[in-house]
Amino acid sequence: MLEAGVDLVTVGVFSWAHLEVGPGDYRFAWLDDVLGRLTSAGIGIDLATATASPPPWLSTLHPEMLPMTREGTRLWPGGRQAFCPSSPIYRTYAAHLCRQLAERYGDLDGLQLWHVGNELGCHNALCFCDVSATAFREWLRARYGAVDALNDAWGTAFWSQRYTDFEQVLPPRSAAASGNPTQELDFRRFSSDELLANYVAERDILHEVSPGVPVTTNFMVTEHIREMDYWAWAREVDVVSNDHYLVAADPDSYRELAFCADLTRGLAGGGPWLLMETSPSAVNWQPRNIARRPGELLRSAIQHVSRGADGVLFFQWRAARAGAEKFHAGIVPHAGTDTRVWREAVELRQVLDAVAEVAGSVVHNHVAIVFDWHAWWACELDSHPSVDVTYLDRAHALHRSLTDAGVGVDLAHPEDDLSRYDLVLVPTLYSVTDTAVDRLLAAAEGGATVLVTYFSGIVDEHDHIRLGGYPGAFRDLLGLRVEEFLPLRLGETVELSNGWTADVWAEDLRLAGAEALATYVDGPAPGVPAITRHTVGDGSAWYAACRLDRAGCDGLVAMLLAEADVAPIAVVPPGVEVTRRTADDGQSWLFVVNHTDEDVVVEAHGLDLVEDRQAEGHVSVDAGRIAVIREM
Ligand code: GLA
């Protein structure tokens, strides 16, 4: 580890079965030894509370703590994280273990961070057992007070679903027809809250017994996982930390990484955060686990740093000989240290040392994309107009167009004060609260340019349609009214009057104050506006009523940037990322990550910390390489 320059190690994540070999029978000698060795080597410790996966003796004693699927199948132990998040048995035993560890190691030299559980909600986010049912009812009682308030919110007049007592309410288990959408939505809110409660219970013990040591739990901000409302979670952690793994099937997976890193920074309030896990090369849990290409480790790590991470950790140190993850890469591969992966990890450490001065700096952007887990859940409920409308699609598309334009972007909650941005993008925000509507209106009136994309503002937080024509929440903002959705067939495209192409979606849209910037040439609504603009106060509100292809999305973003007067950080070809971090004293650093096979030249003034060379007007970045410029 010293040879690789490792200075922080996560320890003990899945070690409950080794630490507590029977109820209250704790064995710490082996952990004393490991922590002692790390401490004497001067390596920092991120100590897990080890509650991520209960040991077999516990589920044997209490099989009622095992989770249950939507269909009613009890999941067996044998994998990991086999517990119901609402289980009082789990919570009691986890709290005991957490307290034991805090008391034993809470003031250990070298303890830098507490790591609660692990990826809470990985595998067991939604549990449908009777214990969960009881907890769900409690949560609903607290939310609604009276059962008739629940009936109103859930629209139970429909399909004879009216409840006369909370005791009749169940989790949304597998049913004969489409379930109640608001029940499903509330169950997702409840499930996120239950997992968060597990975190908070352990955090409070750690704060009490081990004061002064920050506490985190590793988030999973990734396109694979959507069950946790991390805006709510971010308020409870001392340090935002995230795990990110590349989507192997996507040859341009660095784009999803960039989006997730920006979203993680949003969760951290714009400030620094920690990359808690990524893989040194291939993972083992995707269908085809693609090894990282030469140089990719450095590029990925610097992408995270460029978007606000102040540290980069890996899963895992040594590739395992046995167990389900034995084909998952480690910094020390099965082949040992005479390997490319090892050498690239050592090189990464050298680069991180060279750019260490960026730690503590933040990212300020003029553009925001609005993002909300509740809207994600609601948008993808079943029985909707088209299965082709998915939540992340437009968010990713807009992020990609901005990145290719060399423009940095923040991810913001819809109820944030958005008026500090010049350009605010609202992709597929299907459900929206009145507060969020006010925030967007205020931003536009104050001079911002706002873009809303289709299937936004359709329902309130109970998933009730906002009546009077779509998008009910944004009709006034956008100056238009949609009479009917006109989703397209699979593969069908429509042409727009300005030469752009779209698919998936169109609408029968009437102007009510807005102007049409483009209309449909063909498809289900020829002549009807597809792209509109509405002057609002000192700003404007634009609407995209269809799913633009890449060129159209790039074209629209270029127009929006021009109207909002947002300049790029630098002009770059697609596949080259530029980002900027800034310190309190005004010192800034320009990051360039070249994902392409061509060398590029980027405008820059200052010192390239990676190559230790002056950039006087420009920096040349080789194919697949990076630069970090301390700007003059
Ligand atoms: C997650 C877990 C790790 C490991 C990796 C594999 O991030 O936290 O324990 O399973 O996935 O990629």
Coordinates of C-alpha atoms in Angstrom, one line a residue, residues 249-484:
A249 CA -22.0 -1.9 -22.4
D250 CA -21.7 1.8 -23.2
P251 CA -18.6 2.6 -25.2
D252 CA -19.1 6.3 -24.1
S253 CA -19.6 5.4 -20.4
Y254 CA -17.5 8.3 -19.3
R255 CA -20.5 10.5 -20.1
E256 CA -22.7 8.7 -17.5
L257 CA -19.7 9.1 -15.1
A258 CA -19.6 12.8 -15.7
F259 CA -23.3 13.2 -15.1
C260 CA -23.2 11.2 -11.8
A261 CA -20.1 13.1 -10.6
D262 CA -22.0 16.4 -11.2
L263 CA -25.0 15.1 -9.4
T264 CA -22.9 13.9 -6.5
R265 CA -21.4 17.4 -6.3
G266 CA -24.9 18.8 -6.2
L267 CA -25.7 16.6 -3.3
A268 CA -22.6 17.9 -1.6
G269 CA -23.9 21.5 -2.1
G270 CA -21.3 22.3 -4.7
G271 CA -18.5 21.5 -2.3
P272 CA -16.0 18.7 -2.3
W273 CA -17.0 15.1 -1.9
L274 CA -15.3 11.7 -1.9
L275 CA -15.3 8.9 -4.5
M276 CA -15.7 6.0 -2.1
E277 CA -15.5 3.2 -4.7
T278 CA -14.7 2.6 -8.3
S279 CA -13.1 -0.4 -10.0
P280 CA -9.4 -0.4 -10.9
S281 CA -10.5 -2.3 -14.1
A282 CA -13.4 -4.6 -14.9
V283 CA -16.2 -5.4 -12.5
N284 CA -17.8 -8.9 -12.3
W285 CA -21.5 -8.1 -12.1
Q286 CA -22.4 -6.9 -15.6
P287 CA -23.1 -9.3 -18.5
R288 CA -19.8 -8.4 -20.2
N289 CA -17.3 -7.0 -17.9
I290 CA -15.0 -4.8 -20.0
A291 CA -11.5 -4.2 -18.7
R292 CA -10.4 -0.6 -18.5
R293 CA -8.4 0.5 -21.6
P294 CA -4.9 1.8 -21.1
G295 CA -5.1 5.3 -19.6
E296 CA -8.8 5.0 -18.7
L297 CA -8.2 4.6 -14.9
L298 CA -6.5 8.0 -14.9
R299 CA -9.1 9.6 -17.0
S300 CA -12.0 8.3 -14.9
A301 CA -10.4 9.2 -11.6
I302 CA -9.6 12.8 -12.8
Q303 CA -13.1 13.1 -14.2
H304 CA -14.3 12.6 -10.6
V305 CA -11.7 15.0 -9.2
S306 CA -12.5 17.6 -11.9
R307 CA -16.1 17.5 -10.9
G308 CA -15.5 18.0 -7.2
A309 CA -14.1 14.8 -5.6
D310 CA -11.3 15.4 -3.2
G311 CA -10.3 11.7 -2.9
V312 CA -10.5 8.6 -5.0
L313 CA -10.8 5.1 -3.4
F314 CA -11.2 1.8 -5.1
F315 CA -13.0 -1.4 -4.6
Q316 CA -10.8 -3.3 -4.1
W317 CA -7.3 -3.5 -2.8
R318 CA -6.5 -7.2 -3.7
A319 CA -8.5 -9.3 -6.1
A320 CA -10.1 -12.1 -4.2
R321 CA -9.2 -15.8 -4.6
A322 CA -12.7 -17.0 -3.6
G323 CA -16.2 -15.8 -3.4
A324 CA -18.7 -14.2 -5.8
E325 CA -16.4 -11.3 -6.6
K326 CA -13.3 -13.2 -7.5
F327 CA -13.4 -11.8 -11.1
H328 CA -13.7 -8.2 -9.9
A329 CA -10.5 -6.2 -10.5
G330 CA -8.3 -5.2 -7.6
I331 CA -5.4 -2.8 -7.4
V332 CA -3.3 -5.9 -6.7
P333 CA -4.6 -8.3 -9.5
H334 CA -4.5 -12.1 -9.4
A335 CA -1.4 -11.7 -11.6
G336 CA 0.4 -9.6 -8.9
T337 CA 2.1 -6.2 -9.2
D338 CA 3.9 -6.8 -12.4
T339 CA 0.8 -5.7 -14.2
R340 CA -0.7 -2.8 -16.1
V341 CA -3.4 -2.2 -13.5
W342 CA -0.9 -1.9 -10.7
R343 CA 1.3 0.4 -12.7
E344 CA -1.6 2.6 -13.7
A345 CA -2.7 2.8 -10.0
V346 CA 0.8 3.9 -9.0
E347 CA 0.8 6.5 -11.8
L348 CA -2.6 7.8 -10.6
R349 CA -1.2 8.3 -7.1
Q350 CA 1.6 10.4 -8.6
V351 CA -0.9 12.5 -10.6
L352 CA -3.1 13.0 -7.5
D353 CA 0.0 14.2 -5.6
A354 CA 0.8 16.6 -8.4
V355 CA -2.7 18.1 -8.3
A356 CA -3.3 17.9 -4.5
E357 CA -3.6 21.7 -4.2
V358 CA -7.1 21.5 -5.7
A359 CA -8.5 19.9 -2.6
G360 CA -11.1 22.0 -0.9
S361 CA -11.9 24.0 -4.1
V362 CA -15.4 23.9 -5.5
V363 CA -17.2 24.2 -8.8
H364 CA -19.3 27.2 -9.8
N365 CA -21.4 26.9 -13.0
H366 CA -24.0 29.2 -14.6
V367 CA -26.2 26.3 -15.8
A368 CA -28.3 23.9 -13.8
I369 CA -30.2 20.8 -14.6
V370 CA -33.1 20.1 -12.2
F371 CA -33.1 16.6 -10.8
D372 CA -35.5 14.8 -8.5
W373 CA -35.7 11.2 -7.4
H374 CA -39.4 11.5 -6.7
A375 CA -40.0 12.6 -10.2
W376 CA -37.9 9.7 -11.5
W377 CA -40.0 7.2 -9.5
A378 CA -43.3 8.8 -10.6
C379 CA -42.2 9.2 -14.3
E380 CA -41.6 5.5 -14.6
L381 CA -44.7 4.1 -13.0
D382 CA -46.6 1.8 -15.3
S383 CA -49.7 2.6 -17.4
H384 CA -48.2 5.7 -18.8
P385 CA -48.6 7.0 -22.4
S386 CA -45.3 5.5 -23.7
V387 CA -42.7 3.1 -22.2
D388 CA -40.2 5.0 -24.3
V389 CA -40.4 8.1 -22.0
T390 CA -37.8 7.4 -19.3
Y391 CA -36.5 9.8 -16.7
L392 CA -32.8 9.9 -17.3
D393 CA -33.0 10.1 -21.0
R394 CA -33.3 13.9 -21.5
A395 CA -31.2 14.7 -18.4
H396 CA -28.3 12.7 -19.9
A397 CA -28.9 14.2 -23.4
L398 CA -28.8 17.7 -22.2
H399 CA -25.8 17.0 -20.0
R400 CA -24.0 15.6 -23.0
S401 CA -24.8 18.5 -25.3
L402 CA -23.5 21.0 -22.6
T403 CA -20.4 19.0 -22.0
D404 CA -19.6 18.8 -25.7
A405 CA -20.1 22.6 -25.8
G406 CA -17.5 23.0 -23.1
V407 CA -20.0 24.3 -20.6
G408 CA -20.1 23.1 -17.0
V409 CA -23.4 22.3 -15.4
D410 CA -24.7 21.8 -11.8
L411 CA -27.5 19.4 -10.8
A412 CA -30.0 21.1 -8.5
H413 CA -33.2 20.1 -6.6
P414 CA -36.3 21.6 -8.1
E415 CA -37.1 23.5 -4.9
D416 CA -33.6 25.1 -4.7
D417 CA -33.2 28.8 -5.3
L418 CA -32.6 28.5 -9.0
S419 CA -32.4 32.3 -9.6
R420 CA -28.6 32.2 -9.3
Y421 CA -28.4 30.4 -12.6
D422 CA -28.5 32.0 -16.1
L423 CA -29.8 28.8 -17.7
V424 CA -32.1 26.2 -16.0
L425 CA -32.9 23.0 -17.7
V426 CA -35.9 20.9 -16.6
P427 CA -35.9 17.5 -18.2
T428 CA -38.9 15.2 -17.9
L429 CA -39.9 16.6 -14.5
Y430 CA -43.2 14.6 -14.6
S431 CA -44.2 15.4 -11.0
V432 CA -43.6 18.8 -9.5
T433 CA -44.6 20.6 -6.3
D434 CA -46.1 24.1 -6.2
T435 CA -42.9 25.3 -4.6
A436 CA -40.8 24.1 -7.4
V437 CA -43.1 25.7 -9.9
D438 CA -42.7 29.0 -8.0
R439 CA -38.9 28.6 -8.1
L440 CA -38.8 28.1 -11.8
L441 CA -41.1 31.0 -12.4
A442 CA -39.0 33.2 -10.2
A443 CA -35.8 32.2 -12.0
A444 CA -37.4 33.1 -15.4
E445 CA -38.9 36.4 -14.2
G446 CA -35.5 37.3 -12.7
G447 CA -33.8 36.9 -16.1
A448 CA -32.9 33.2 -16.4
T449 CA -33.6 31.2 -19.5
V450 CA -35.6 28.1 -18.6
L451 CA -36.0 25.0 -20.8
V452 CA -38.7 22.5 -20.0
T453 CA -38.9 19.2 -21.9
Y454 CA -42.0 17.1 -22.6
F455 CA -43.8 15.0 -19.9
S456 CA -42.9 17.6 -17.3
G457 CA -45.3 19.3 -14.8
I458 CA -48.0 16.8 -15.5
V459 CA -48.9 15.8 -11.9
D460 CA -48.6 17.0 -8.4
E461 CA -46.7 15.2 -5.6
H462 CA -49.6 12.8 -5.2
D463 CA -49.5 11.8 -8.9
H464 CA -52.8 13.7 -9.6
I465 CA -53.1 15.3 -13.0
R466 CA -52.8 19.1 -12.9
L467 CA -56.0 19.8 -14.9
G468 CA -56.8 22.3 -17.7
G469 CA -54.4 21.1 -20.3
Y470 CA -50.8 19.8 -20.1
P471 CA -48.3 20.6 -18.7
G472 CA -50.6 21.9 -15.9
A473 CA -47.8 23.1 -13.7
F474 CA -46.0 25.0 -16.5
R475 CA -48.8 26.3 -18.8
D476 CA -48.3 29.9 -17.6
L477 CA -44.6 29.7 -17.5
L478 CA -44.4 28.3 -21.0
G479 CA -47.3 30.2 -22.5
L480 CA -49.0 27.2 -24.1
R481 CA -51.5 24.4 -23.6
V482 CA -51.3 20.8 -24.7
E483 CA -54.6 19.1 -25.6
E484 CA -53.3 15.6 -26.1

